[in-house]
Tab-separated table of C-alpha atoms in Angstrom:
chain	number	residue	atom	x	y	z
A	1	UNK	CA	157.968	-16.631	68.781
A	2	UNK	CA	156.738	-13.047	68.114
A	3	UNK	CA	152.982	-13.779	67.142
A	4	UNK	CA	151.291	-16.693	68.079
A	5	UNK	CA	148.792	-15.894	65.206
A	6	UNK	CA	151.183	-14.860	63.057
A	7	UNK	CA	152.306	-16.827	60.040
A	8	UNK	CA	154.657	-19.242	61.451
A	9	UNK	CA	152.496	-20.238	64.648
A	10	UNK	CA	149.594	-20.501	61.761
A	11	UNK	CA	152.002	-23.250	59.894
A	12	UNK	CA	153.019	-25.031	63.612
A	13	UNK	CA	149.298	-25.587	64.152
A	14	UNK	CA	148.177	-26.757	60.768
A	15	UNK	CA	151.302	-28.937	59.869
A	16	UNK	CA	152.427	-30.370	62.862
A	17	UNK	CA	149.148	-31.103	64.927
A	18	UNK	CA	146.467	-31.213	61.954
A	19	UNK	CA	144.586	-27.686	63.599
A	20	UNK	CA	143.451	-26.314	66.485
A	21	UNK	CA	141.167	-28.715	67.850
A	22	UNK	CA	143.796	-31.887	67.207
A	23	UNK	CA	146.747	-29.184	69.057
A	24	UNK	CA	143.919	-28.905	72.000
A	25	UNK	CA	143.705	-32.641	72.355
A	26	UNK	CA	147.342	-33.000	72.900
A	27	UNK	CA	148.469	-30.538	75.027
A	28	UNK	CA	146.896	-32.026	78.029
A	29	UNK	CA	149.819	-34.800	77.302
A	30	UNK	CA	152.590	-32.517	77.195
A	31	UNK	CA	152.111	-29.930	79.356
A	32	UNK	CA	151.609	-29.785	83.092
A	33	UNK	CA	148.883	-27.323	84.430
A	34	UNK	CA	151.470	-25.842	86.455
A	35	UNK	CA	153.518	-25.460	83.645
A	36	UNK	CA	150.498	-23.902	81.638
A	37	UNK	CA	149.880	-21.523	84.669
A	38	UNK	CA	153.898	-20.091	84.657
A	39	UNK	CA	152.875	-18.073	81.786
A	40	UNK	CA	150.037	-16.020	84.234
A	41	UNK	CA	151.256	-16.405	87.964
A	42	UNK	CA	153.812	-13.713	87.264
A	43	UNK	CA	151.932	-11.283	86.768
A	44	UNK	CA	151.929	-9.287	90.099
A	45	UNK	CA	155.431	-9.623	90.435
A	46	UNK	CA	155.574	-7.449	86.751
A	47	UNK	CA	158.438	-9.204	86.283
A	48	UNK	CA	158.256	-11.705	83.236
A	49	UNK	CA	159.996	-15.028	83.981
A	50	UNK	CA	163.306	-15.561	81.975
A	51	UNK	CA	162.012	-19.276	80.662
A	52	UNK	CA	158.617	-18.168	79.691
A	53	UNK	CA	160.458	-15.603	77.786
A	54	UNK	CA	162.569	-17.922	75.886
A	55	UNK	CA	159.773	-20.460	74.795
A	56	UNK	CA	160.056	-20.614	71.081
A	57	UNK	CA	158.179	-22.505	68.606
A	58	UNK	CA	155.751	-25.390	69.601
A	59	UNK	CA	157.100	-24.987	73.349
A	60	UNK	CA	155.572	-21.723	72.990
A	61	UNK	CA	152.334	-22.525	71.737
A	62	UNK	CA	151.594	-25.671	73.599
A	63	UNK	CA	151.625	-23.335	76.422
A	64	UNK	CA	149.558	-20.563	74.931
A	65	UNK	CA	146.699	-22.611	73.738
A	66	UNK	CA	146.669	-24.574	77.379
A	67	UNK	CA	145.419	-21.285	78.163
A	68	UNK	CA	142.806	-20.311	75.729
A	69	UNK	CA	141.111	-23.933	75.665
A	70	UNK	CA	140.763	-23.279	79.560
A	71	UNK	CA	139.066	-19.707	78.648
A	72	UNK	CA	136.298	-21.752	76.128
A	73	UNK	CA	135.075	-21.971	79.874
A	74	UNK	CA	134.682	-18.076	80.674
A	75	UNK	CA	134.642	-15.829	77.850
A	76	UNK	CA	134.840	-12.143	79.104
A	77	UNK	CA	135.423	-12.560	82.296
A	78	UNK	CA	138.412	-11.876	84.477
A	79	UNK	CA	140.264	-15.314	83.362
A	80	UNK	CA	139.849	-14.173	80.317
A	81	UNK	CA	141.452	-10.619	81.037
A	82	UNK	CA	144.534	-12.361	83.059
A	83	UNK	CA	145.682	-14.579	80.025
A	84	UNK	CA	144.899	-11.551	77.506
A	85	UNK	CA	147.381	-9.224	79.808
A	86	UNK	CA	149.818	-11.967	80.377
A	87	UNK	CA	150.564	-12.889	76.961
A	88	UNK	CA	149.838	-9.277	76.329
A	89	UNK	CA	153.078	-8.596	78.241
A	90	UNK	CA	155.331	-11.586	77.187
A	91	UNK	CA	154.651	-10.978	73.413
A	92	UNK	CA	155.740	-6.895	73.690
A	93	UNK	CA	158.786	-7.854	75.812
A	94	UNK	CA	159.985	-10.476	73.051
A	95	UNK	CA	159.462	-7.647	70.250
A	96	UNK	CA	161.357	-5.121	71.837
A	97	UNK	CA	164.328	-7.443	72.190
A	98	UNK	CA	164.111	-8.142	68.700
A	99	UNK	CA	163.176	-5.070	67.788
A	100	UNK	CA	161.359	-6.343	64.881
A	101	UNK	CA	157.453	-6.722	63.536
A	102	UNK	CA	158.361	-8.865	60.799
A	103	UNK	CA	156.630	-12.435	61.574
A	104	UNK	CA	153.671	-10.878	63.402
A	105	UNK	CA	150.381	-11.236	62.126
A	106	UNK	CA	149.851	-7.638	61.085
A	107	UNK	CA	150.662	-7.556	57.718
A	108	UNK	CA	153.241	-4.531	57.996
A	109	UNK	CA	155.997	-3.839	55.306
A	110	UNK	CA	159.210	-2.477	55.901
A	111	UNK	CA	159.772	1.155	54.453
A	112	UNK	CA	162.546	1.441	51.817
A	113	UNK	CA	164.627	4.647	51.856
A	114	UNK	CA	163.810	5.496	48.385
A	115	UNK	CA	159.936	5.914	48.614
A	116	UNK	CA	159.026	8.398	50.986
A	117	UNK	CA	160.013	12.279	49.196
A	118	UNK	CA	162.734	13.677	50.772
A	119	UNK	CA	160.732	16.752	51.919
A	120	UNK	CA	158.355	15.025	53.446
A	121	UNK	CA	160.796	12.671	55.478
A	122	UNK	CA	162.980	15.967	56.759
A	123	UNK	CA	159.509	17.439	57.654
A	124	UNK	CA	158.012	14.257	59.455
A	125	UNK	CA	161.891	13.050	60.610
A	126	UNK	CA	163.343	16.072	61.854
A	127	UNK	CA	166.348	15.490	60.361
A	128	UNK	CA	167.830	18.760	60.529
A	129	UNK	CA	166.585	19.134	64.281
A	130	UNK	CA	170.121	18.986	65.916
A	131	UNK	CA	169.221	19.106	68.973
A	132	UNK	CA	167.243	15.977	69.179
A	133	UNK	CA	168.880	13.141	70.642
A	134	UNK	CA	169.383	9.923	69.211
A	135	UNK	CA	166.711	7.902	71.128
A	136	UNK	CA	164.523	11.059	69.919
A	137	UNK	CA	165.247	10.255	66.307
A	138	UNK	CA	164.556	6.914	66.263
A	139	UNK	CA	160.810	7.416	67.669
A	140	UNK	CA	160.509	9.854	65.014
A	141	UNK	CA	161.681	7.718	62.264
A	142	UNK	CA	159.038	6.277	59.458
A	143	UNK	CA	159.694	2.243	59.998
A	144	UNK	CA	156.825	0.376	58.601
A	145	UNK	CA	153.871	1.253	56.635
A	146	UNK	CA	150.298	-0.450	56.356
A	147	UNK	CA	147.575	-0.614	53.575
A	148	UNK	CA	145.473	1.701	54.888
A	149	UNK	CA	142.101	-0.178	54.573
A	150	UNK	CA	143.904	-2.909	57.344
A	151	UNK	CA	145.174	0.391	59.311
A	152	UNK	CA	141.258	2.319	59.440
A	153	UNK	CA	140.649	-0.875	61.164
A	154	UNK	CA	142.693	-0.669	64.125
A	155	UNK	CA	143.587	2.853	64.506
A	156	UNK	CA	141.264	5.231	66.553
A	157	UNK	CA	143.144	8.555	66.589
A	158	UNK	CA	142.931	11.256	63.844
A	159	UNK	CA	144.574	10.973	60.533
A	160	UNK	CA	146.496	13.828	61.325
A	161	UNK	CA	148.562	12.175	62.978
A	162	UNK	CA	149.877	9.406	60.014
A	163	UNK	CA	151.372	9.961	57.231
A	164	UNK	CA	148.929	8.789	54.496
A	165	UNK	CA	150.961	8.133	51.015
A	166	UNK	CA	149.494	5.967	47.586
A	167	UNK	CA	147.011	3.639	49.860
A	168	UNK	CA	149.154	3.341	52.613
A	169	UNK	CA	150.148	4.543	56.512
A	170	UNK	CA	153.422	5.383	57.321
A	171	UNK	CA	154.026	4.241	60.451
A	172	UNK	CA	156.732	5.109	63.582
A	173	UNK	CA	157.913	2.117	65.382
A	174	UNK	CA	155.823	3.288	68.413
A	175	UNK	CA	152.632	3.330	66.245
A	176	UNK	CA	153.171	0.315	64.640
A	177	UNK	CA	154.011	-1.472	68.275
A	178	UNK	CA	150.749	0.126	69.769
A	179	UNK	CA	148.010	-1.265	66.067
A	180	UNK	CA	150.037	-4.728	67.045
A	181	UNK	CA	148.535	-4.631	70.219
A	182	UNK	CA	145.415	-4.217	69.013
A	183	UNK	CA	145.767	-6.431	66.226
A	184	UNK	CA	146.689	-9.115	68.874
A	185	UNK	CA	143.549	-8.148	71.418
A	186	UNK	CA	141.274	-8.503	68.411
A	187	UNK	CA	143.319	-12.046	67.250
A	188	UNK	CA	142.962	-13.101	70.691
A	189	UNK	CA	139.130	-12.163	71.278
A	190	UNK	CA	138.568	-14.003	68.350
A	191	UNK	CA	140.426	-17.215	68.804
A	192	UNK	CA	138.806	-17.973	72.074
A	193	UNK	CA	135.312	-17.831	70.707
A	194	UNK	CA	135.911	-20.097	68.257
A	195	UNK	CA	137.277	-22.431	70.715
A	196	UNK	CA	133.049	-21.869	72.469
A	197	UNK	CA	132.391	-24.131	69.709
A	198	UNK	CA	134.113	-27.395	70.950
A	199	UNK	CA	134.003	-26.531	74.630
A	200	UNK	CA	132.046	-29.590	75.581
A	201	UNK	CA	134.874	-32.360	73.299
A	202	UNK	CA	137.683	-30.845	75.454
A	203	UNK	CA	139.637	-33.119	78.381
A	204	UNK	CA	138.639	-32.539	81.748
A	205	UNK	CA	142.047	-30.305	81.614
A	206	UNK	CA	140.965	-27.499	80.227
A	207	UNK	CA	138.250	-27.078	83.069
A	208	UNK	CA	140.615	-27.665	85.916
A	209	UNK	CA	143.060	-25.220	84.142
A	210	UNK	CA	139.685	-22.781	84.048
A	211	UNK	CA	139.226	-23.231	88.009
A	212	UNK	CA	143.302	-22.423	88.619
A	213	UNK	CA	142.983	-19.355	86.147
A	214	UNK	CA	139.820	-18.312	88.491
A	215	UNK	CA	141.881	-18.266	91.457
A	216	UNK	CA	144.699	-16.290	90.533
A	217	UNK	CA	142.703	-13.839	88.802
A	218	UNK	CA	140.563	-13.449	91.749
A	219	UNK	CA	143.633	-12.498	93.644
A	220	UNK	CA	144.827	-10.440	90.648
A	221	UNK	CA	141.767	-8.226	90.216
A	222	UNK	CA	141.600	-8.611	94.853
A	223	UNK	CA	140.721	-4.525	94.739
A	224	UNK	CA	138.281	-4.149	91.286
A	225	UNK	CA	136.580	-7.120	93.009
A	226	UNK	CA	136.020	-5.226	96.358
A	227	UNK	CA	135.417	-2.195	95.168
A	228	UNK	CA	133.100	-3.036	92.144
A	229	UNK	CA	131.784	-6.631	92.668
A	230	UNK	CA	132.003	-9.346	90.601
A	231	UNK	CA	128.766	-9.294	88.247
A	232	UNK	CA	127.442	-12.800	88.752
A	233	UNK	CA	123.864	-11.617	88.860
A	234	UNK	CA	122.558	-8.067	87.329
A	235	UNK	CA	119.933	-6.604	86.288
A	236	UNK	CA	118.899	-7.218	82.607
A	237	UNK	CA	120.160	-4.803	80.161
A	238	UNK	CA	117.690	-5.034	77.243
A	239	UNK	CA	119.215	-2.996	75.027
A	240	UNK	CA	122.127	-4.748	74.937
A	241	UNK	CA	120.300	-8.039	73.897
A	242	UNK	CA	121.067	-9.909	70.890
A	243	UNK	CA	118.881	-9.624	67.858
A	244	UNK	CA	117.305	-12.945	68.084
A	245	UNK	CA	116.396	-12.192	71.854
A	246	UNK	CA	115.005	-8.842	71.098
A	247	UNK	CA	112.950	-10.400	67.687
A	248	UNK	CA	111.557	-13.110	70.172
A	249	UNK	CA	110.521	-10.233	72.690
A	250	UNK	CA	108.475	-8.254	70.222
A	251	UNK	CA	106.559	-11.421	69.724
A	252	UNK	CA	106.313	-14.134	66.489
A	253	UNK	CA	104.133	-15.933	64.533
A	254	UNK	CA	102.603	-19.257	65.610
A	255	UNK	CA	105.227	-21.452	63.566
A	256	UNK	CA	107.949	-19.835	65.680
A	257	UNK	CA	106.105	-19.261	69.362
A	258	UNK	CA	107.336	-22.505	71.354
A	259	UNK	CA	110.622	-22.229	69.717
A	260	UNK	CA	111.326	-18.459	70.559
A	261	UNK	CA	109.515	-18.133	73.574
A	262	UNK	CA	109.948	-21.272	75.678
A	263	UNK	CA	113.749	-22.510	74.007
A	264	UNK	CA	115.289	-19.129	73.446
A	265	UNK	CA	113.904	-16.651	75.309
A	266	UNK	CA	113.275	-18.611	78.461
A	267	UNK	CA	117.294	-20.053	78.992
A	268	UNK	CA	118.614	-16.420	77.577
A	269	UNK	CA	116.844	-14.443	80.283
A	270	UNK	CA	117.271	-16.704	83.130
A	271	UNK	CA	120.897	-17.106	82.906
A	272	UNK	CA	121.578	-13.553	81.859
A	273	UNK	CA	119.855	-12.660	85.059
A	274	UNK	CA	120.893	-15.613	87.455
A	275	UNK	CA	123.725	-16.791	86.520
A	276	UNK	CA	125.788	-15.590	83.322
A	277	UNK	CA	128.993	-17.683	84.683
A	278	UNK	CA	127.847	-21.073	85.561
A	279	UNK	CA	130.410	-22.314	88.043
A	280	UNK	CA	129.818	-26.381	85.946
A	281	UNK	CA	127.435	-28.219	83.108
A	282	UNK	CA	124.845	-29.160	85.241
A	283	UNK	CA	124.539	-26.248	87.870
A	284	UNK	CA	120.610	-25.641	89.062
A	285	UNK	CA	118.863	-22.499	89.434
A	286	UNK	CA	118.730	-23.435	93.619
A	287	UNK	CA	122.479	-23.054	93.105
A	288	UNK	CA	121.857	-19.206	92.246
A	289	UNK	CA	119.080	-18.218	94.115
A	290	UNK	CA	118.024	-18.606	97.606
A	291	UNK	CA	114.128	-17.595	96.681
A	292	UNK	CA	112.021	-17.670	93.088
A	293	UNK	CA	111.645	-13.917	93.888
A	294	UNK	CA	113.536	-12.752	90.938
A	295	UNK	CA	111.810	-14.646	88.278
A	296	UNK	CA	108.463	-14.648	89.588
A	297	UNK	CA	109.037	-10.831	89.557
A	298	UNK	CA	111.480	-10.175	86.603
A	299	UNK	CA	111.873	-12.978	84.245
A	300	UNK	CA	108.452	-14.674	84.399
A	301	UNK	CA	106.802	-11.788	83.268
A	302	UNK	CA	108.433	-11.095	80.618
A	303	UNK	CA	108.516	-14.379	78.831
A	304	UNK	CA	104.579	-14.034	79.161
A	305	UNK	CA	104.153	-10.503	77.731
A	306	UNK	CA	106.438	-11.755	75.243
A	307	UNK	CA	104.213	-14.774	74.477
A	308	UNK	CA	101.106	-12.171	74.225
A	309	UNK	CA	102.715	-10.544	71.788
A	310	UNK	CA	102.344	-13.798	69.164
A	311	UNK	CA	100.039	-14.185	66.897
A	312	UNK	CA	98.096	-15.872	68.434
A	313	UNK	CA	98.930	-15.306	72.258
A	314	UNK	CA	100.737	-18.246	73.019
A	315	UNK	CA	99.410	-18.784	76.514
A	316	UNK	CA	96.102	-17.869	75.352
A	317	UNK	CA	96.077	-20.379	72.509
A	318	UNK	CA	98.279	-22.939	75.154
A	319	UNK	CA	97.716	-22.346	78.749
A	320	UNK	CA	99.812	-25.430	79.671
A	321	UNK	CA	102.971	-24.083	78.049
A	322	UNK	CA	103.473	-22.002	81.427
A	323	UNK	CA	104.432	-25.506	82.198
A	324	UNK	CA	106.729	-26.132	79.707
A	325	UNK	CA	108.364	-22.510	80.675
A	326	UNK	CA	109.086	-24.488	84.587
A	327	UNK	CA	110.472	-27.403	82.767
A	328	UNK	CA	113.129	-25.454	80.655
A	329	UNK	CA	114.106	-24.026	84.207
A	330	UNK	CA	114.789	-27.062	85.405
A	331	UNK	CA	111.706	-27.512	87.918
A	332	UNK	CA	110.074	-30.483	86.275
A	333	UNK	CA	106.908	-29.688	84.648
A	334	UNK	CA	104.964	-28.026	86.704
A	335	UNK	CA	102.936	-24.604	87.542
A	336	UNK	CA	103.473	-24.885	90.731
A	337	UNK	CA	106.990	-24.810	91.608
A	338	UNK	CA	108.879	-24.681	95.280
A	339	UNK	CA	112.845	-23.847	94.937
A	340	UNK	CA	113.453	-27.536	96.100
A	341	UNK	CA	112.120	-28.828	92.720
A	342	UNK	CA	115.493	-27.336	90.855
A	343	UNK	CA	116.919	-29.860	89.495
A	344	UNK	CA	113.990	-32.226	88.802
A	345	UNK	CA	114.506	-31.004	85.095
A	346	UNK	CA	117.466	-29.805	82.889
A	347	UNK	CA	118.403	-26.244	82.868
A	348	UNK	CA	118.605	-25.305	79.673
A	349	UNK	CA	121.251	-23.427	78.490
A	350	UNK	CA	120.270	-21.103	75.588
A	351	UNK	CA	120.527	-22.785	72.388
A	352	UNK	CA	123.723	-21.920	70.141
A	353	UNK	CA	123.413	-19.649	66.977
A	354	UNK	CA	124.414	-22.733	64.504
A	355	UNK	CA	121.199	-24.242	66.491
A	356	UNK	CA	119.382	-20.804	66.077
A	357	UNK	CA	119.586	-20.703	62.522
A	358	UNK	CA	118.702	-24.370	61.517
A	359	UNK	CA	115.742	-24.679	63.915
A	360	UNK	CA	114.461	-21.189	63.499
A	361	UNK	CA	116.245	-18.738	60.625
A	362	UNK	CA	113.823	-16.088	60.747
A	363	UNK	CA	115.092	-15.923	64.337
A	364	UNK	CA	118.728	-14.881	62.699
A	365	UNK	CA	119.025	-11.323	61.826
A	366	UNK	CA	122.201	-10.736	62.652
A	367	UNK	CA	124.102	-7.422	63.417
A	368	UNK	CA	127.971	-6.457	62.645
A	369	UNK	CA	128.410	-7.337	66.630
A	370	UNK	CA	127.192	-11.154	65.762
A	371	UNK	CA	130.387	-11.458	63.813
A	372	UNK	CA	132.650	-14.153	65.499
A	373	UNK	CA	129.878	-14.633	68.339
A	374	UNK	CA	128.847	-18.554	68.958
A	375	UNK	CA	126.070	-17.728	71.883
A	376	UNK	CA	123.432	-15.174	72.211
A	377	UNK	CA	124.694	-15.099	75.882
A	378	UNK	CA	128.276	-14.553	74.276
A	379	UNK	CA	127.029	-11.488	72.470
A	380	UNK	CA	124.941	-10.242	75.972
A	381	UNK	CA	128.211	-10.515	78.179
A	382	UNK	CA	130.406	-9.255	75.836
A	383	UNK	CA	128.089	-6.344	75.497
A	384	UNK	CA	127.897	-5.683	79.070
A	385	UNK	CA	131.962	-5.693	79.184
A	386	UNK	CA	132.633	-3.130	77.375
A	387	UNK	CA	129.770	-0.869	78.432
A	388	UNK	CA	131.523	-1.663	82.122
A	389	UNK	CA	134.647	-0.712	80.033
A	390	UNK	CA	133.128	2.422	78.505
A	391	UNK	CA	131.474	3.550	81.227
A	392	UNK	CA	134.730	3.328	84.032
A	393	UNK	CA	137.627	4.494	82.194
A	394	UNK	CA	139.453	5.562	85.195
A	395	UNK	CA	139.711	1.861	86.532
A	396	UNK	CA	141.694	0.545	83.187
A	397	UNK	CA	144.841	0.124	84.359
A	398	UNK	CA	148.161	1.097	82.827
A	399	UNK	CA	148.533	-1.869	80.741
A	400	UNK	CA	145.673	-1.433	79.157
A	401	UNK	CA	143.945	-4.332	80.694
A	402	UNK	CA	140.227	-3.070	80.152
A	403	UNK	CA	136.951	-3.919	82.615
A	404	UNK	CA	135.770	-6.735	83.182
A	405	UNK	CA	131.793	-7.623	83.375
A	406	UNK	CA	133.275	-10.477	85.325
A	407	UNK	CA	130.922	-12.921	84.117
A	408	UNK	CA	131.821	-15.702	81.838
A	409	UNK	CA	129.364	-17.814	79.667
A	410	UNK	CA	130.001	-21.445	78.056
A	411	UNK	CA	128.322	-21.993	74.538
A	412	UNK	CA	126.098	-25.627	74.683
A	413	UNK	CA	125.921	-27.391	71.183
């Protein structure tokens, strides 16, 4: 298999399982973790496994999808980034051999002979160049072309460097390899937050696949994670915020307060701050923190100014919420709280958009980064990776891997 989100996988999934979520209830019966984890442990080595290359067909994506259910656990993290330059890998490999696009999910047409001018192809071809050898030629050569609506969306360079004829790109073999591979980043990105959404149906697989991932990316990414850290715990970066959060921080009316403040606001900020990748379902804020330092000082505060900002003042018009604020913590309710009361009460995990927009739609404004996004958390983290990204372009590696935030999130229905 080429694509595993290209039209054939797409039939595989539908016809012979019933969709996604029926495939991800099966696989646990047919395939092994260690089998599952084949397709990432060689990746040090560089050197792709001859059987991993030959999986075809449901073989194939058994395997694959083992491996995103396991990442509905850690969304942008660096499990993620293992699987994404894994597959990454195996997928190129099997199109050079064939040296073929056709089957992958970019809609790409071959060029006929007949429909470029000959002018223009001796121009752009170099077919009177001589001197050129043939390996030179064939990069040069005009292979597949693109509508160029679906092309503007994946291609970052100039124009200038395409040739643009009657609503489509003309495209090199090189080109159209390199808008695959973001085709297939974006596919990918995609798939696994739509998995967020039944995260907490899936067998107790997918989470001990999740741990195994963790451990061999850890190894993996052994100097980023020295040199930079693994960004458990950060400083809030409110202008990276979702819109909900940053509606509820500018304050709301009275029909909204308890909702935005005390639900959203109060589980968004905490685990942004303390603990973006909960290590399991019912971790504690005691299992972050060894003092209540950081929210007394940074997260406290701002649920409160944010509460003044209501109309009314929320803790003005309810001075026992503050208790309400301990109990969404997970200290019981309280206004006195010691770090040994973690754990008397849930910690709340902020509530998912779906959630967002039945319980409090004026909440839900959202922007073109919302699109695909199941969590406000989601949106936060996957914010902060590709700031990290953007901001430490000499640490992507040659494969294009990307950086990390190294901080995953799971999305609570």
């Amino acid at each position: 298999m080429l694509d595993p989100f290209g039209a054939e996988a797409r039939r595989l999934v539908k016809e012979e399982f019933g969709g996604i979520t029926e495939l991800l209830m099966v696989i646990p019966s047919y395939v092994g973790l260690e089998t599952a984890l084949e397709r990432v442990r060689w990746v040090d080595s560089g050197k792709i496994p001859e059987e991993v290359l030959e999986l075809d067909g449901i073989r194939d994506l058994l395997t694959f999808y083992a491996l995103l259910g396991a990442l509905a656990f850690s969304p942008y993290g660096l499990e993620m980034e293992l699987v994404r330059e894994a597959n990454l890998r195996i997928y190129s490999a099997r199109i050079e051999r064939a040296r073929t696009l056709e089957g992958t999910s970019l809609p790409l047409e071959t060029v006929r002979g007949d429909e470029i001018p000959e002018r223009d192809r001796i121009i752009l071809e170099r077919t009177h160049h001589t001197e050129l050898s043939q390996e030179e030629r064939r990069k040069l050569r005009l292979e597949y072309r693109l509508s160029l609506s679906k092309f503007l969306e994946l291609w970052d360079g100039s124009l200038k460097e395409v040739y643009v004829r009657n609503g489509y790109a003309y495209l090199t073999w090189n080109q159209s390899v390199e808008l695959w591979r973001r085709s297939f980043e974006r596919s990918f990105e995609r798939a696994v937050n739509l998995l967020y959404e039944v995260r907490d149906e899936l067998p107790a697989y997918y989470l001990q696949l999740y741990e195994r991932l963790g451990e061999i990316a850890r190894e993996h990414f052994k100097e980023r994670l020295e040199k930079l850290g693994r960004a458990e715990a950060q400083p809030l970066r409110f202008d990276l915020f979702p819109p909900c959060v940053k509606i509820a921080l500018g304050g709301v009316p009275s029909g909204l307060r308890n909702y935005a403040i005390t639900v959203l606001l109060t589980s968004f900020l905490s685990y942004a701050r303390l603990c973006p990748n909960p290590p399991r379902r019912d971790v504690r804020v005691r299992d972050c923190v060894q003092s209540l330092d950081v929210i007394e000082k940074e997260i406290l505060p701002v649920i409160i100014e944010a509460g003044n900002r209501c109309s009314p003042p929320l803790f003005e018009d309810q001075p026992h919420e503050i208790k309400n604020i301990w109990y969404h913590l997970g200290f019981g309710l309280t206004d006195k709280p010691t770090l040994e009361d973690s754990g008397n009460s849930p910690w709340y995990f902020p509530p998912n958009c779906s959630k967002i927009r039945a319980n409090a739609p004026e909440l839900c404004k959202p922007d073109r980064d919302c699109r695909n996004i199941k969590n406000p958390l989601t949106y936060y983290l996957r914010k902060l990776y590709f700031e990290n990204k953007k901001s430490k372009p000499q640490e992507t590696s040659k494969e294009n891997t990307g950086e990390a935030a190294g901080a995953g999130v799971r999305d609570n229905e």
